[in-house]
Amino acid sequence: MIGVISATESGGRAGARLAAAWPARTRVYEGPVREAFERAFRECEQVVCFLAAGAVVRLAAPLLAGKGVDPGVVCVDEGGRYAVALLGGHGGGANALARDVGEVLGAEPVITTATDAVSVPGLDTLGFPVEGDVAGVTRAMLDGEPVALEAELAWPLPALPSNVGAPGAGASAGAQLRVTDRTLEPALREAVLRPPSLVVGVGASKGAPVDEVLGLVRESLRAAGLSAPCVRELATVDAKRDEPGIVEAAGRLGVPLVTYTAEELADVVVPNPSDAPLAAVGTPSVAEAAALRGGGELVVPKRKSERADGRPAMATCAVVRRPARGRLAVVGLGPGARDLLTPRARDELRRAAVLVGLDQYVDQIRDLLRPGTRVIESGLGAEEERARTAVAEAREGRAVALIGSGDAGVYAMASPALAEAGDDIDVVGVPGVTAALAAGALLGAPLGHDHVSISLSDLHTPWEVIERRVRAAAEADLVVTFYNPRSRGRDWQLPKSLALLAEHRAASTPVGVVRNASRPDESVRLTTLAALDPDSVDMMTVVTVGNTATRAIAGRMVTPRGYRWQGV
């Protein structure tokens, strides 16, 4: 929850705007400012103050308990010009909140965290728990000192600065960054990243107390020298998905509970099968089988809980270490305008250690990449090579972003990449604004009813197939958006397609022609099926042909949805 506090009428109006934009996320605190701030500081994960920065500093000072527990605090000036991340930039999420507040209020976010200022990833922003001398190692990264990277687990990390390298890369490295799931006491000037490498399988008798389940899990990890923050999930059989002791144990550990059917678990080969779970839930193993179901190394075989009263154990657990997997994010950049690049796409670009893409698309977003990002770029016509390269990099255990224009899944890189990728890497799809949508928004509402997109490029699809699809769209009275409509080597396909549509549509049917949608040299024309000159179209153009209901209204192309109330 985000607490909102103001002291003046103008601050109150700005706070109300924020609360209206985020009704489920905000709580407005009224009354004397000091009391309101103290309540919000105690009760909320984040606080936005429409107050002077000095006043907020004095209010917060006596309440500070530590960066791990203090809320993130953002201060907005009286004129609403700046949103300042004042406290808890990373741990409290104030940096991200300042950006979000800025978007709502039109304020400039002010972020002074050193790592953000120079685009170096903060160790507490990598998505993993981190322990040890975080400030000291971060300072070494910022100062350009050699920092040794000791990756006991080759987990896919974002791009790190060039001064962070393998042990021995800098003999004088006094700082160290370690990636491990083993319990250890960090050395001086050492930070330890805890990747989510461990899966704990659990079984429990009906009514098993949560303290018994949780105590067994924690003791099993401690005895094996494994770190609890590295647990990614608890796993069990479907029949135990609502067992309170298991459900609450997962909640206290802060991890999801994953369940499998008895049949799925019975197929898993385990070292310690038993007749008891077979009779109870239909599988000879619950804890070991559930932990092993997704693959990995069994590092803690089945253990039973021990009860002080000497009665039979009510819980079992086993621990598996999952192997590190590479990560491939297939990212759609949108039609070209920076403000149509989604926040999720930005995050993935900064999450990647390797970027693969067409050279002209790389140029669009090069400034968003973190220092140290390795860029693999190539020219037009190398789509399959880029897809193979991205998958190969991910298979080496790296965090990779493969970029494409528009939506990466629409006539772009997702298809060849996923055809190449197996189940040995993690794949994340990041949607983008397509060319058809960007063009449609400029034209009006041409896609207001059923529509289809058809590429007229016959480089990968025989013309006979394309023609059959155009005929079907014409007969079905669908709005049609043509991608790749015309190039210097393909100048007859568009006229042929328009002629096929004209067999079923009037000459006056509206047609929208948009070139370079959302880019500085964009052009938008509304014409008709009879008047469209194919020679005015090129590969940078999207052509949208209306159906029999599409109309030109006030200079805009509109395909009615057909709501019943429109005729009332």
XYZ file of C-alpha atoms in Angstrom:
568
model
C 0.000 0.000 0.000
C 1.176 3.553 -0.797
C 0.440 6.223 1.789
C -0.332 9.705 0.392
C 0.249 12.796 2.563
C -0.140 16.496 1.863
C -0.211 19.727 3.843
C -1.553 22.294 1.377
C -4.554 22.641 -0.899
C -2.491 22.221 -4.082
C -0.695 19.227 -2.592
C -4.043 17.752 -1.660
C -5.291 18.111 -5.230
C -2.170 16.392 -6.581
C -2.518 13.648 -3.984
C -6.148 13.155 -4.990
C -5.067 12.742 -8.617
C -2.627 10.063 -7.564
C -5.238 8.299 -5.455
C -7.737 8.426 -8.327
C -5.166 6.900 -10.688
C -4.276 4.115 -8.252
C -7.403 3.498 -6.155
C -6.384 -0.034 -5.151
C -2.789 0.927 -4.296
C -3.150 4.128 -2.298
C -4.442 5.293 1.048
C -4.788 9.036 1.758
C -3.754 10.020 5.288
C -5.366 13.154 6.690
C -4.979 15.131 9.880
C -1.851 16.745 11.369
C 1.079 16.071 9.050
C 3.416 14.557 11.652
C 0.810 12.094 12.884
C -0.257 11.236 9.338
C 3.339 10.613 8.291
C 4.096 8.424 11.289
C 1.009 6.292 10.657
C 1.795 5.938 6.951
C 5.435 5.100 7.702
C 4.345 2.272 10.012
C 1.471 0.945 7.932
C 2.570 1.262 4.278
C 5.269 -0.222 2.073
C 5.738 3.172 0.377
C 4.864 6.804 1.083
C 4.375 9.774 -1.261
C 4.637 13.161 0.442
C 3.539 16.428 -1.155
C 5.864 18.350 1.143
C 9.243 20.056 1.116
C 12.156 17.618 1.129
C 13.595 19.113 4.311
C 10.307 18.652 6.134
C 10.122 15.007 5.102
C 13.714 14.412 6.218
C 12.915 15.774 9.682
C 9.713 13.710 9.887
C 11.452 10.496 8.815
C 14.679 10.802 10.814
C 13.387 9.561 14.196
C 11.523 6.657 12.543
C 14.365 5.108 10.550
C 15.107 1.491 11.444
C 17.186 0.239 8.498
C 17.119 0.018 4.710
C 15.769 -3.508 4.884
C 12.595 -2.481 6.712
C 12.000 1.226 6.044
C 9.372 2.067 3.403
C 10.301 3.812 0.201
C 9.569 7.537 0.408
C 8.998 9.878 -2.537
C 8.725 13.625 -2.089
C 6.814 15.810 -4.608
C 7.338 19.579 -4.590
C 4.488 22.066 -4.254
C 4.497 22.840 -7.973
C 4.380 19.173 -8.957
C 7.539 19.544 -11.029
C 9.706 16.871 -9.422
C 9.175 13.469 -7.803
C 12.237 12.852 -5.628
C 13.152 9.336 -4.463
C 14.163 10.372 -0.953
C 14.424 7.122 0.975
C 14.581 3.410 0.094
C 15.457 3.802 -3.572
C 16.064 0.092 -4.151
C 14.858 -1.863 -1.138
C 11.789 0.297 -0.659
C 11.107 0.698 -4.381
C 11.230 4.499 -4.214
C 13.160 4.842 -7.469
C 10.522 2.964 -9.433
C 7.761 4.755 -7.540
C 9.254 8.155 -8.421
C 9.084 7.208 -12.086
C 5.487 6.013 -11.727
C 4.436 9.163 -9.864
C 6.132 11.222 -12.547
C 4.092 9.523 -15.257
C 0.805 10.197 -13.462
C 1.508 13.802 -12.471
C 3.775 14.871 -15.312
C 6.637 15.380 -12.859
C 10.326 14.757 -13.502
C 11.602 11.797 -11.450
C 14.744 12.640 -9.497
C 16.843 9.592 -8.617
C 20.182 10.053 -6.888
C 21.090 6.423 -6.175
C 24.643 6.060 -7.493
C 24.079 2.839 -9.408
C 20.988 4.197 -11.166
C 22.761 7.422 -12.057
C 25.405 5.539 -14.084
C 23.196 2.587 -15.159
C 25.153 0.068 -13.085
C 22.787 -2.585 -11.686
C 22.414 -2.339 -7.930
C 23.096 -5.701 -6.313
C 19.748 -5.453 -4.553
C 17.917 -4.958 -7.870
C 19.010 -8.151 -9.642
C 15.946 -10.076 -8.507
C 17.817 -12.292 -6.019
C 18.288 -11.978 -2.254
C 21.735 -10.576 -1.492
C 23.801 -10.772 1.703
C 27.106 -9.458 2.990
C 28.902 -6.208 2.242
C 26.479 -5.011 -0.424
C 27.463 -1.364 -0.050
C 31.195 -2.109 -0.178
C 31.026 -4.308 -3.270
C 28.677 -1.870 -4.999
C 31.103 0.950 -4.220
C 33.947 -1.087 -5.757
C 31.840 -1.638 -8.893
C 31.138 2.087 -9.139
C 34.782 3.061 -8.521
C 36.038 0.737 -11.243
C 37.937 -1.516 -8.860
C 38.419 -5.152 -9.924
C 35.600 -7.252 -8.484
C 35.983 -11.033 -8.663
C 32.867 -12.943 -9.699
C 32.723 -16.388 -8.097
C 29.731 -18.130 -9.668
C 29.334 -21.521 -8.047
C 25.997 -21.618 -9.857
C 26.065 -20.231 -13.396
C 22.792 -18.350 -12.975
C 21.797 -15.931 -15.781
C 22.695 -12.482 -14.462
C 22.088 -9.088 -16.069
C 24.995 -7.262 -17.657
C 27.634 -6.344 -15.103
C 30.309 -3.647 -15.474
C 33.561 -4.611 -17.190
C 35.455 -4.466 -13.876
C 33.438 -7.452 -12.604
C 35.031 -10.667 -13.833
C 36.089 -14.205 -13.096
C 38.578 -14.824 -10.262
C 42.064 -14.146 -11.525
C 40.877 -11.623 -14.098
C 42.211 -8.990 -11.731
C 44.778 -10.350 -9.326
C 44.372 -7.341 -7.075
C 40.613 -7.739 -6.699
C 39.809 -6.903 -3.120
C 36.042 -7.195 -3.544
C 34.144 -10.311 -4.478
C 30.665 -11.148 -5.716
C 29.684 -14.766 -5.079
C 26.685 -16.636 -6.529
C 25.847 -19.681 -4.420
C 23.090 -21.510 -2.544
C 25.472 -22.723 0.179
C 25.297 -21.213 3.626
C 28.435 -19.238 4.394
C 29.549 -16.198 6.298
C 30.440 -13.523 3.727
C 34.032 -12.391 3.947
C 35.111 -8.783 4.242
C 34.102 -6.895 1.072
C 32.131 -9.872 -0.213
C 28.501 -9.895 -1.334
C 26.584 -13.116 -1.873
C 23.753 -13.471 -4.389
C 21.198 -16.167 -3.582
C 19.679 -17.578 -6.802
C 16.389 -19.560 -6.642
C 18.042 -22.940 -7.165
C 16.364 -25.164 -4.550
C 13.049 -27.016 -4.634
C 11.750 -28.570 -1.437
C 9.360 -31.498 -1.774
C 7.083 -31.995 1.233
C 4.614 -34.590 2.401
C 2.448 -34.446 5.491
C -0.179 -36.421 7.322
C -3.615 -34.844 7.673
C -3.495 -32.153 10.340
C 0.303 -31.889 10.480
C 1.176 -28.677 12.366
C 2.835 -25.946 10.360
C 5.623 -25.716 12.929
C 6.465 -29.378 12.324
C 6.493 -28.975 8.536
C 8.427 -25.709 8.580
C 10.815 -26.901 11.270
C 11.668 -29.992 9.214
C 12.297 -27.912 6.087
C 14.540 -25.438 7.875
C 16.483 -28.119 9.733
C 16.990 -30.112 6.530
C 18.405 -27.048 4.778
C 20.622 -26.153 7.744
C 22.026 -29.684 8.055
C 22.884 -29.752 4.346
C 24.500 -26.313 4.433
C 21.918 -24.817 2.096
C 20.532 -21.280 2.178
C 16.797 -20.844 2.835
C 16.547 -17.704 0.621
C 17.463 -19.943 -2.355
C 14.261 -21.991 -2.035
C 12.140 -21.241 -5.110
C 9.068 -23.351 -4.301
C 7.519 -26.039 -2.125
C 6.185 -29.017 -4.055
C 3.742 -31.740 -3.052
C 0.964 -33.988 -4.339
C -2.412 -32.593 -5.457
C -4.165 -34.325 -2.579
C -2.231 -32.086 -0.156
C -2.730 -28.778 -1.965
C -5.067 -27.548 0.807
C -3.268 -29.124 3.767
C -2.996 -26.150 6.182
C 0.444 -27.041 7.525
C 1.942 -27.202 4.044
C 0.107 -24.139 2.733
C 1.164 -22.004 5.697
C 4.760 -23.278 5.530
C 4.997 -22.075 1.936
C 3.491 -18.754 2.972
C 5.995 -18.251 5.773
C 8.873 -19.072 3.454
C 7.452 -16.644 0.896
C 7.450 -19.182 -1.959
C 4.711 -20.677 -4.160
C 3.245 -24.103 -3.493
C 3.414 -26.310 -6.614
C 1.417 -29.535 -6.804
C 1.438 -32.603 -9.049
C -1.015 -35.425 -9.582
C -0.305 -38.784 -8.002
C 0.137 -40.225 -11.483
C 2.795 -37.636 -12.333
C 4.704 -38.372 -9.132
C 4.414 -42.139 -9.527
C 6.400 -41.861 -12.779
C 9.395 -40.306 -10.997
C 12.179 -42.714 -10.041
C 13.192 -42.068 -6.415
C 15.741 -43.711 -4.080
C 13.348 -44.130 -1.159
C 9.850 -45.269 -2.234
C 7.370 -46.291 0.449
C 4.122 -48.211 0.713
C 2.561 -45.659 3.091
C 2.104 -42.785 0.593
C 1.141 -45.297 -2.089
C -1.765 -46.429 0.059
C -2.674 -42.913 1.182
C -2.438 -40.831 -2.000
C -1.600 -43.231 -4.830
C 2.142 -42.679 -5.304
C 5.104 -44.431 -3.638
C 6.816 -41.082 -3.034
C 5.626 -37.570 -2.328
C 8.550 -35.525 -0.972
C 11.318 -36.894 -3.207
C 9.126 -37.275 -6.292
C 7.658 -33.778 -5.987
C 11.110 -32.253 -5.580
C 12.534 -34.233 -8.518
C 9.539 -33.779 -10.852
C 11.126 -30.809 -12.621
C 14.580 -32.391 -12.803
C 17.733 -31.668 -10.855
C 20.061 -33.212 -8.277
C 18.694 -34.721 -5.080
C 20.871 -33.039 -2.431
C 18.758 -33.986 0.602
C 17.044 -37.401 0.405
C 13.768 -37.934 2.211
C 13.838 -36.952 5.880
C 11.154 -37.340 8.492
C 10.280 -34.892 11.206
C 11.081 -35.727 14.817
C 8.483 -35.097 17.500
C 9.389 -34.349 21.090
C 6.498 -36.486 22.374
C 7.853 -39.575 20.589
C 4.759 -39.954 18.425
C 5.090 -40.883 14.697
C 6.391 -38.220 12.332
C 3.728 -36.252 10.463
C 5.964 -34.592 7.834
C 8.614 -35.539 5.294
C 10.761 -33.424 3.007
C 13.496 -33.699 0.375
C 15.558 -31.034 -1.374
C 16.615 -30.864 -5.024
C 19.013 -28.417 -6.660
C 17.673 -27.363 -10.034
C 20.329 -26.690 -12.672
C 20.732 -23.117 -13.830
C 18.897 -22.437 -17.080
C 19.558 -19.761 -19.625
C 16.898 -17.141 -20.176
C 15.671 -15.860 -23.543
C 13.396 -12.821 -23.597
C 11.802 -12.182 -27.001
C 11.069 -8.477 -26.919
C 8.768 -6.432 -29.137
C 10.000 -2.826 -29.441
C 6.771 -1.422 -30.881
C 6.513 0.595 -34.094
C 9.475 2.870 -33.337
C 8.392 5.717 -31.054
C 10.092 5.585 -27.682
C 6.863 6.274 -25.795
C 5.302 3.174 -27.392
C 8.041 0.951 -25.959
C 6.409 -0.805 -23.009
C 7.831 -0.627 -19.462
C 8.163 -4.412 -19.497
C 10.259 -4.228 -22.649
C 12.527 -1.630 -21.021
C 12.966 -3.867 -17.991
C 13.896 -6.854 -20.140
C 16.438 -4.833 -22.116
C 18.128 -3.914 -18.836
C 17.788 -7.462 -17.512
C 19.799 -8.935 -20.393
C 23.531 -9.607 -20.471
C 23.379 -10.286 -24.238
C 21.267 -8.450 -26.823
C 20.653 -9.917 -30.283
C 18.898 -7.943 -33.001
C 18.738 -6.246 -36.375
C 21.266 -3.399 -36.426
C 18.693 -0.662 -37.076
C 16.537 -1.878 -34.174
C 19.558 -2.034 -31.866
C 20.238 1.616 -32.688
C 16.742 2.527 -31.492
C 17.335 1.285 -27.952
C 21.121 1.219 -27.520
C 20.950 3.995 -24.933
C 18.684 1.855 -22.705
C 21.196 -0.969 -22.320
C 23.303 -1.349 -19.205
C 27.060 -0.865 -19.506
C 28.625 -4.241 -20.169
C 25.753 -5.573 -22.304
C 27.189 -7.614 -25.180
C 25.463 -6.681 -28.435
C 25.242 -9.105 -31.381
C 23.743 -7.289 -34.363
C 23.328 -8.115 -38.035
C 21.644 -6.722 -41.134
C 18.454 -7.462 -43.039
C 17.813 -11.020 -44.133
C 19.574 -12.752 -41.225
C 16.491 -13.524 -39.155
C 17.111 -17.262 -38.753
C 20.764 -16.681 -37.926
C 19.801 -14.182 -35.210
C 17.279 -16.643 -33.785
C 19.862 -19.440 -33.676
C 22.428 -17.125 -32.103
C 20.039 -15.964 -29.375
C 19.033 -19.520 -28.480
C 22.671 -20.670 -28.461
C 23.625 -17.830 -26.104
C 20.762 -18.745 -23.773
C 21.853 -22.383 -23.821
C 25.198 -21.213 -22.470
C 23.327 -20.081 -19.360
C 23.136 -16.386 -20.191
C 20.318 -13.849 -19.932
C 19.524 -12.935 -23.543
C 17.144 -10.460 -25.168
C 16.169 -11.002 -28.804
C 14.506 -7.898 -30.188
C 12.082 -7.275 -33.035
C 9.885 -4.410 -34.141
C 6.199 -4.175 -33.295
C 5.204 -7.327 -31.476
C 7.949 -9.942 -31.702
C 5.322 -12.620 -32.287
C 3.776 -10.938 -35.351
C 5.868 -11.406 -38.526
C 8.949 -11.070 -36.347
C 11.542 -12.944 -34.293
C 9.477 -14.987 -31.857
C 8.484 -17.602 -34.422
C 11.996 -18.587 -35.644
C 13.388 -18.356 -32.104
C 10.754 -20.611 -30.554
C 11.073 -23.054 -33.423
C 14.763 -23.308 -32.512
C 14.418 -23.317 -28.719
C 13.789 -26.456 -26.720
C 12.661 -26.964 -23.141
C 16.242 -26.589 -21.895
C 15.967 -22.786 -21.576
C 13.430 -20.401 -20.089
C 11.621 -18.282 -22.686
C 9.787 -15.055 -21.876
C 7.608 -13.264 -24.415
C 7.292 -9.485 -24.133
C 4.411 -8.090 -26.221
C 4.753 -4.907 -28.210
C 2.495 -2.499 -30.110
C 2.108 -3.897 -33.626
C 2.320 -1.920 -36.863
C -1.364 -2.688 -37.507
C -2.368 -1.252 -34.142
C -0.162 1.827 -34.511
C -1.545 2.465 -37.997
C -5.097 1.788 -36.846
C -4.819 4.377 -34.087
C -3.661 6.989 -36.606
C -6.451 6.139 -39.036
C -9.272 6.106 -36.483
C -10.901 2.777 -35.690
C -10.565 0.578 -38.778
C -10.148 -2.595 -36.687
C -13.354 -2.078 -34.725
C -14.765 -5.407 -35.900
C -13.349 -8.714 -37.140
C -10.102 -8.288 -39.032
C -7.122 -10.190 -40.385
C -3.467 -9.414 -41.124
C -1.839 -10.854 -44.250
C 1.768 -10.489 -45.348
C 2.166 -10.113 -49.112
C 5.809 -11.205 -49.040
C 6.195 -14.461 -50.943
C 9.806 -14.975 -49.849
C 8.740 -17.551 -47.279
C 5.144 -18.266 -48.335
C 4.143 -19.346 -51.852
C 1.940 -16.833 -53.658
C -0.726 -19.480 -54.178
C -1.160 -19.726 -50.395
C -1.239 -15.950 -49.966
C -3.816 -15.566 -52.729
C -6.038 -18.210 -51.158
C -5.942 -16.330 -47.865
C -6.770 -12.988 -49.503
C -9.725 -14.579 -51.324
C -10.990 -16.081 -48.045
C -10.742 -12.714 -46.282
C -12.572 -11.040 -49.164
C -15.379 -13.570 -49.111
C -15.623 -13.413 -45.301
C -15.934 -9.598 -45.415
C -13.022 -9.113 -43.001
C -11.093 -5.882 -42.629
C -7.643 -6.667 -44.062
C -4.301 -5.195 -43.028
C -1.508 -5.873 -45.498
C 2.023 -6.161 -44.156
C 5.048 -6.096 -46.521
C 2.740 -4.840 -49.278
C 5.222 -3.840 -51.974
C 8.948 -3.734 -52.641
C 11.024 -2.973 -55.729
C 11.266 -6.681 -56.471
C 7.595 -7.414 -55.681
C 5.401 -4.852 -57.376
C 2.429 -6.883 -58.601
C 1.175 -8.622 -55.429
C -0.591 -5.587 -53.953
C -2.557 -4.707 -57.137
C -3.554 -8.350 -57.455
C -4.722 -8.474 -53.822
C -6.703 -5.255 -54.165
C -8.394 -6.671 -57.257
C -9.394 -9.790 -55.323
C -10.950 -7.639 -52.588
C -12.712 -5.468 -55.202
C -14.649 -8.525 -56.352
C -16.534 -8.385 -53.021
C -16.349 -4.702 -52.008
C -17.435 -1.390 -53.469
C -14.940 0.896 -55.147
C -15.673 3.465 -52.434
C -14.495 1.148 -49.611
C -12.183 3.181 -47.335
C -8.487 2.267 -47.408
C -5.918 3.585 -44.950
C -2.273 3.943 -45.955
C 0.202 4.591 -43.145
C 3.940 4.823 -43.619
C 6.427 4.738 -40.713
C 3.718 4.825 -38.060
C 4.836 6.672 -34.890
C 8.168 7.707 -36.371
C 9.209 11.304 -37.146
C 8.505 10.935 -40.873
C 5.143 9.177 -40.512
C 2.485 9.819 -43.126
C -1.213 8.955 -43.013
C -3.622 8.909 -45.979
C -7.245 7.915 -46.215
C -8.305 6.919 -49.713
C -10.580 4.351 -51.379
C -10.187 0.951 -52.934
C -10.553 2.437 -56.410
C -8.311 5.454 -55.842
C -5.363 3.786 -54.110
C -2.182 4.006 -56.184
C -0.042 0.908 -55.426
C 3.062 2.764 -56.589
C 2.756 5.036 -53.521
C 3.253 2.060 -51.192
C 6.534 0.512 -50.026
C 7.805 -1.929 -47.388
C 7.556 0.696 -44.658
C 3.822 1.035 -45.290
C 0.821 -0.699 -43.759
C -2.315 -0.826 -45.926
C -5.669 -1.365 -44.211
C -8.717 -2.118 -46.403
C -12.133 -1.797 -44.791
C -15.028 -4.211 -45.040
C -18.480 -3.464 -46.424
C -19.469 -1.682 -43.193
C -16.358 0.526 -42.884
C -16.998 4.239 -43.332
C -15.020 7.468 -43.552
C -16.403 9.696 -40.787
C -14.976 13.188 -40.182
C -11.797 12.195 -41.958
C -11.343 9.026 -39.942
C -11.682 5.381 -40.935
C -14.279 3.626 -38.787
C -15.525 0.041 -38.801
C -18.678 -0.084 -36.642
C -18.827 -2.706 -33.933
C -22.560 -3.165 -34.417
C -23.757 -2.458 -30.874
C -27.506 -2.855 -30.619
C -27.994 0.458 -28.851
C -26.569 2.316 -31.867
C -29.810 1.753 -33.752
C -32.094 2.691 -30.873
